[in-house]
Tab-separated table of C-alpha atoms in Angstrom:
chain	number	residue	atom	x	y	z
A	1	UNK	CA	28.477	-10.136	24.690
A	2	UNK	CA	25.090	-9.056	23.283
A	3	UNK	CA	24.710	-8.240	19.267
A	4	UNK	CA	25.023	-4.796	20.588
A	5	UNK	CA	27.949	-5.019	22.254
A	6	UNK	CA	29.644	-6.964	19.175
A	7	UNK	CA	28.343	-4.260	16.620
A	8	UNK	CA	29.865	-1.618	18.920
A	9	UNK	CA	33.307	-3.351	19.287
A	10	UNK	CA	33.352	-4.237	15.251
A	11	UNK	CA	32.315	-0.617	14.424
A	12	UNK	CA	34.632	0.437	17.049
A	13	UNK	CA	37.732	-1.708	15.693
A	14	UNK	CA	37.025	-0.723	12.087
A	15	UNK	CA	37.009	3.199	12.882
A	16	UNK	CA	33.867	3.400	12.189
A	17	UNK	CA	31.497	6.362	13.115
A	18	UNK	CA	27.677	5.028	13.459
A	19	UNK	CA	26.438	7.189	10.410
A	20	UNK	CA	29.239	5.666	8.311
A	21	UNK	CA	28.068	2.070	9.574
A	22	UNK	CA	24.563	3.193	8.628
A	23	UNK	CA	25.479	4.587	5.327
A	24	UNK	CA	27.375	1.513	4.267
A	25	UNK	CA	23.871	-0.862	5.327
A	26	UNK	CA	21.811	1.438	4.053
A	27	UNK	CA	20.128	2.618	7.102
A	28	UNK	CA	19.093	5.111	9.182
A	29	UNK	CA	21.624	6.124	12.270
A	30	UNK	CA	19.123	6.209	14.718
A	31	UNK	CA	19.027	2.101	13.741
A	32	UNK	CA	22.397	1.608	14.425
A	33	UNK	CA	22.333	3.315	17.290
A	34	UNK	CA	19.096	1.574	18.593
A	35	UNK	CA	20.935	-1.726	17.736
A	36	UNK	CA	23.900	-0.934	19.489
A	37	UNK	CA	21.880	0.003	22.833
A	38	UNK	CA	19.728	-2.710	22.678
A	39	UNK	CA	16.442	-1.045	21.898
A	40	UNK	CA	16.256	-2.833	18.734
A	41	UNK	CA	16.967	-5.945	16.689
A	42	UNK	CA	18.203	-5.670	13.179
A	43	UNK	CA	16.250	-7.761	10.522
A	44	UNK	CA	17.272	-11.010	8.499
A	45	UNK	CA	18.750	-8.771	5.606
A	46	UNK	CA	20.463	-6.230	7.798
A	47	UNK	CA	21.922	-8.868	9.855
A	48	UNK	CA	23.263	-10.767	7.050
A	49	UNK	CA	24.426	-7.510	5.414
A	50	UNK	CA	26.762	-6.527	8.953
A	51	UNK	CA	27.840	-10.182	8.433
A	52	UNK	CA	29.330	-9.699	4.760
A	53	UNK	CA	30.726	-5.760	5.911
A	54	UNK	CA	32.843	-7.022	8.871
A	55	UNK	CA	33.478	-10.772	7.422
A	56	UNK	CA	32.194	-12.753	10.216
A	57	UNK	CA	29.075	-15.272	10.756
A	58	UNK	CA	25.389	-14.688	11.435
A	59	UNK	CA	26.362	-17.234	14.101
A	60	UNK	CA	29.277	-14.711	15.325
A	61	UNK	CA	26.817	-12.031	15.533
A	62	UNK	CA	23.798	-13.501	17.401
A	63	UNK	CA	23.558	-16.687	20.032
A	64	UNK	CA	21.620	-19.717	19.238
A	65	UNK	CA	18.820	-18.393	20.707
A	66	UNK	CA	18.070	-14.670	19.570
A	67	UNK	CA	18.616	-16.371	15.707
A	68	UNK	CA	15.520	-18.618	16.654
A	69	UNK	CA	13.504	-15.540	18.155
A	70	UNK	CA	15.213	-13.050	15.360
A	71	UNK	CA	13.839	-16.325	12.647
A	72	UNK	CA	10.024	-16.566	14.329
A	73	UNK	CA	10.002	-12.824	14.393
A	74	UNK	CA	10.886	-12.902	10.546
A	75	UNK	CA	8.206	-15.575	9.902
A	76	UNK	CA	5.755	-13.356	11.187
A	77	UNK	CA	6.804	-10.423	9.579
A	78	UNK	CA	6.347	-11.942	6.329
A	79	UNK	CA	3.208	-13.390	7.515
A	80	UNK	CA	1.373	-10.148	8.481
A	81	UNK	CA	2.739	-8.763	5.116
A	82	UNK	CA	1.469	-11.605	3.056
A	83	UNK	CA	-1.864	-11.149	4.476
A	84	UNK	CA	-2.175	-7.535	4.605
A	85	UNK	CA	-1.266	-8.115	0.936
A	86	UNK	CA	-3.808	-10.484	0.384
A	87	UNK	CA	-6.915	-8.543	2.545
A	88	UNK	CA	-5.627	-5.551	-0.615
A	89	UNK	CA	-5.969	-7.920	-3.667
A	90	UNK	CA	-9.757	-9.325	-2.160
A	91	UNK	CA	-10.934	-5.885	-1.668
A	92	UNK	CA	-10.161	-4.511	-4.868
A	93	UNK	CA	-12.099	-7.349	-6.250
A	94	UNK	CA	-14.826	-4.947	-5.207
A	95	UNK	CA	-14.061	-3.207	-8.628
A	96	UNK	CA	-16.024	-6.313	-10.111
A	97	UNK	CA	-18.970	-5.577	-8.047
A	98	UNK	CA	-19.666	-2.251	-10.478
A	99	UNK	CA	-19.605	-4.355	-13.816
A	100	UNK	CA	-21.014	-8.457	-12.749
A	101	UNK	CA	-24.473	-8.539	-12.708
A	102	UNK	CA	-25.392	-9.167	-9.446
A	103	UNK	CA	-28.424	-6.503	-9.132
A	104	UNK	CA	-32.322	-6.698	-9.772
A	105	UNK	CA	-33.892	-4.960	-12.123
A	106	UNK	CA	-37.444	-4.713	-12.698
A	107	UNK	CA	-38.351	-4.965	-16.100
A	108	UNK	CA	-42.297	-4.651	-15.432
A	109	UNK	CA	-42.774	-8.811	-15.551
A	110	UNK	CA	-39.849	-9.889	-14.359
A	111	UNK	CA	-36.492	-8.814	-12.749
A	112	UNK	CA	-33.475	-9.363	-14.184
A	113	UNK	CA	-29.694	-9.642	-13.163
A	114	UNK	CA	-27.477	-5.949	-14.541
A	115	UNK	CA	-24.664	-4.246	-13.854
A	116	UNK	CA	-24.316	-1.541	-10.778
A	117	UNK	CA	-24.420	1.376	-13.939
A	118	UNK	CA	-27.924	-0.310	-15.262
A	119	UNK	CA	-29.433	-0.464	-11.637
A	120	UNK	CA	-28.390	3.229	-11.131
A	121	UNK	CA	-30.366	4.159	-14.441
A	122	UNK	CA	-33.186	1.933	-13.297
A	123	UNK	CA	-33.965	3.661	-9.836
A	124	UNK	CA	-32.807	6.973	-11.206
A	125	UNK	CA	-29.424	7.337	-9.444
A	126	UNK	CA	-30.861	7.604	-6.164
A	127	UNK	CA	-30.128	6.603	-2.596
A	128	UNK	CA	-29.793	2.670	-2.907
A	129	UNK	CA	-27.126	3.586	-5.911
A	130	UNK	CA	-25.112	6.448	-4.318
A	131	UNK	CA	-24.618	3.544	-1.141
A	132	UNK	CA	-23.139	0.868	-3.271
A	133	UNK	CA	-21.537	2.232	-5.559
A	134	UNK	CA	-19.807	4.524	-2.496
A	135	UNK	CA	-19.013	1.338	-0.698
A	136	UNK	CA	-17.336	-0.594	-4.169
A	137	UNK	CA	-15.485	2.805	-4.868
A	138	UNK	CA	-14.262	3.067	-0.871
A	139	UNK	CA	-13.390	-0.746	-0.604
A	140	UNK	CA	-11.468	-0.401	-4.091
A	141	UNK	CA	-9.662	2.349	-2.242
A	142	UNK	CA	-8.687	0.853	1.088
A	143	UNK	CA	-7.701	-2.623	-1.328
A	144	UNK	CA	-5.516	-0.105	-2.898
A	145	UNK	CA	-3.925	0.933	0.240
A	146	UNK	CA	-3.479	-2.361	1.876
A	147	UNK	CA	-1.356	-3.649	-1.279
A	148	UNK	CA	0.504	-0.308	-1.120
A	149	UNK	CA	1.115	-0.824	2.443
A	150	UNK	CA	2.394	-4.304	2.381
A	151	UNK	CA	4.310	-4.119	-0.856
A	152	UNK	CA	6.249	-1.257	0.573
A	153	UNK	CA	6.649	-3.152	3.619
A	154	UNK	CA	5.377	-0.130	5.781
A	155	UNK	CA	4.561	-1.830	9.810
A	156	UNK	CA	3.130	1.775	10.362
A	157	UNK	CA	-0.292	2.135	10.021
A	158	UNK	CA	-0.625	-1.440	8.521
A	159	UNK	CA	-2.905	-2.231	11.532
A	160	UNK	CA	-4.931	0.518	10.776
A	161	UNK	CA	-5.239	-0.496	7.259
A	162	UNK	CA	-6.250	-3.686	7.767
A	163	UNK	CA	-8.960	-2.769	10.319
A	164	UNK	CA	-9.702	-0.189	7.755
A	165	UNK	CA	-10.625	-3.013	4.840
A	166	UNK	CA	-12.691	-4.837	7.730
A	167	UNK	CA	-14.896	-2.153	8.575
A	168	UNK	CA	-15.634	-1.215	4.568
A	169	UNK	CA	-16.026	-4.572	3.804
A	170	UNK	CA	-18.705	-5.294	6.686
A	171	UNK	CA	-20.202	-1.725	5.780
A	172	UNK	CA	-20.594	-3.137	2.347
A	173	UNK	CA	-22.416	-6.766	3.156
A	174	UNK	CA	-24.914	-3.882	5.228
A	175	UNK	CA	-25.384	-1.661	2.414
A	176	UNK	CA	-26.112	-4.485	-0.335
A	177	UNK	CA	-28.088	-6.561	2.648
A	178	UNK	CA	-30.419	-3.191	3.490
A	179	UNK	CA	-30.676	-2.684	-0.708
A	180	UNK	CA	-32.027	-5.734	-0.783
A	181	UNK	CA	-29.346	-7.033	-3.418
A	182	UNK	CA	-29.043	-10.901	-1.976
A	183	UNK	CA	-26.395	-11.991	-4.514
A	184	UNK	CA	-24.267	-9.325	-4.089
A	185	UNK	CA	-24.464	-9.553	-0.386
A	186	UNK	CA	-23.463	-12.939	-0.401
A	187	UNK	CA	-20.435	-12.571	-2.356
A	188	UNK	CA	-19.423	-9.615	-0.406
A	189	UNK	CA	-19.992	-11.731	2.355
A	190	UNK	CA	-18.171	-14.640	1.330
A	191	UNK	CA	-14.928	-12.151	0.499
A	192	UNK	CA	-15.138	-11.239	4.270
A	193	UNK	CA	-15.527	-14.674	5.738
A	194	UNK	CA	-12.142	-15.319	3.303
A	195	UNK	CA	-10.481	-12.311	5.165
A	196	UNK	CA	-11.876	-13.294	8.504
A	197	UNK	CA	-9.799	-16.628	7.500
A	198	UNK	CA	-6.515	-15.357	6.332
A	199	UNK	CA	-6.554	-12.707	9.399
A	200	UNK	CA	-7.309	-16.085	12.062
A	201	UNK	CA	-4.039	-17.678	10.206
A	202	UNK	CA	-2.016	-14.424	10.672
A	203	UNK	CA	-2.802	-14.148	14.595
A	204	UNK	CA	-1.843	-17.748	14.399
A	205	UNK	CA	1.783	-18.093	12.944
């Protein structure tokens, strides 16, 4: 027999009713009953909570080989989490970008290094401003929602996140690039290359 089957018969044998079975795991019915037709595979947590409910083995439950696919599936779970995690915490790092100095100010004989606030002032809040400090405030967002996302564990839309940060971020090494704001271009950039890393490693596990 499949895990299916064997949740069925156990459910079955204990009198259960599937929305009592999902109450006591803490899940939805719809899960259970997905699980018990096949058209889904419980997680490492759930599995190991069905083992404790009807007193048998993880081994009972699932052959040799669906624990290795159900264990690589896990890994990359908690990969793709980690890293969506990660891509969150470097792009709210864009909050720095509005108090480091990293842009030019001309000061008549020379140009010096100030904050995003001091650079507004200096060109009188106009175009050049309004695009970075859009971009730090937008990748500061999407960072936001990528920790959200992974920290609640959400798969939906996760994707979409991710993609999300990519696009902001590569917006952002355009908008400093076209400012002509070389050190904070090349940070920016070097935060993308870092993401371009971790995302290579994710597609990888």
């Amino acid at each position: 027999m499949d895990f299916g089957e064997k949740l069925k018969a156990l459910r079955t044998e204990r009198g259960l009713t599937q929305e009592q079975l999902a109450a006591k795991l803490y899940v939805s019915r719809t899960a259970v009953s997905k699980w018990e037709t096949g058209g889904g595979s419980p997680n490492l947590d759930s599995l190991q909570a069905v083992a404790r409910l009807f007193d048998v083995s993880v081994d009972d439950l699932l052959s040799a080989d669906d624990l290795i696919v159900l264990a690589r599936d896990e890994r990359r779970s908690s990969a793709r989490s980690n890293g969506l995690l990660s891509f969150g915490l470097l792009d709210m790092l864009a909050i720095a970008f509005a108090f480091l100095p990293l842009y030019g100010v001309d000061d008549g004989s020379f140009v010096r290094m100030a904050g995003l606030a001091e650079y507004g002032a200096s060109v009188g809040f106009g175009v050049s401003f309004a695009v970075m400090a859009t971009t730090v405030a937008a990748l500061a967002l999407v960072g936001a929602a990528e920790a959200t996302t992974a920290l609640a564990a959400v798969r939906r839309g996760s994707r979409f996140v991710a993609l999300a940060g990519f696009a902001a971020q590569a917006v952002a090494v355009v908008g400093f690039t076209a400012t002509m704001q070389p050190y904070a271009a090349t940070l920016m950039f070097a935060l993308l290359v870092a993401k371009a890393v971790i995302g290579y490693r994710i597609l990888r596990s």
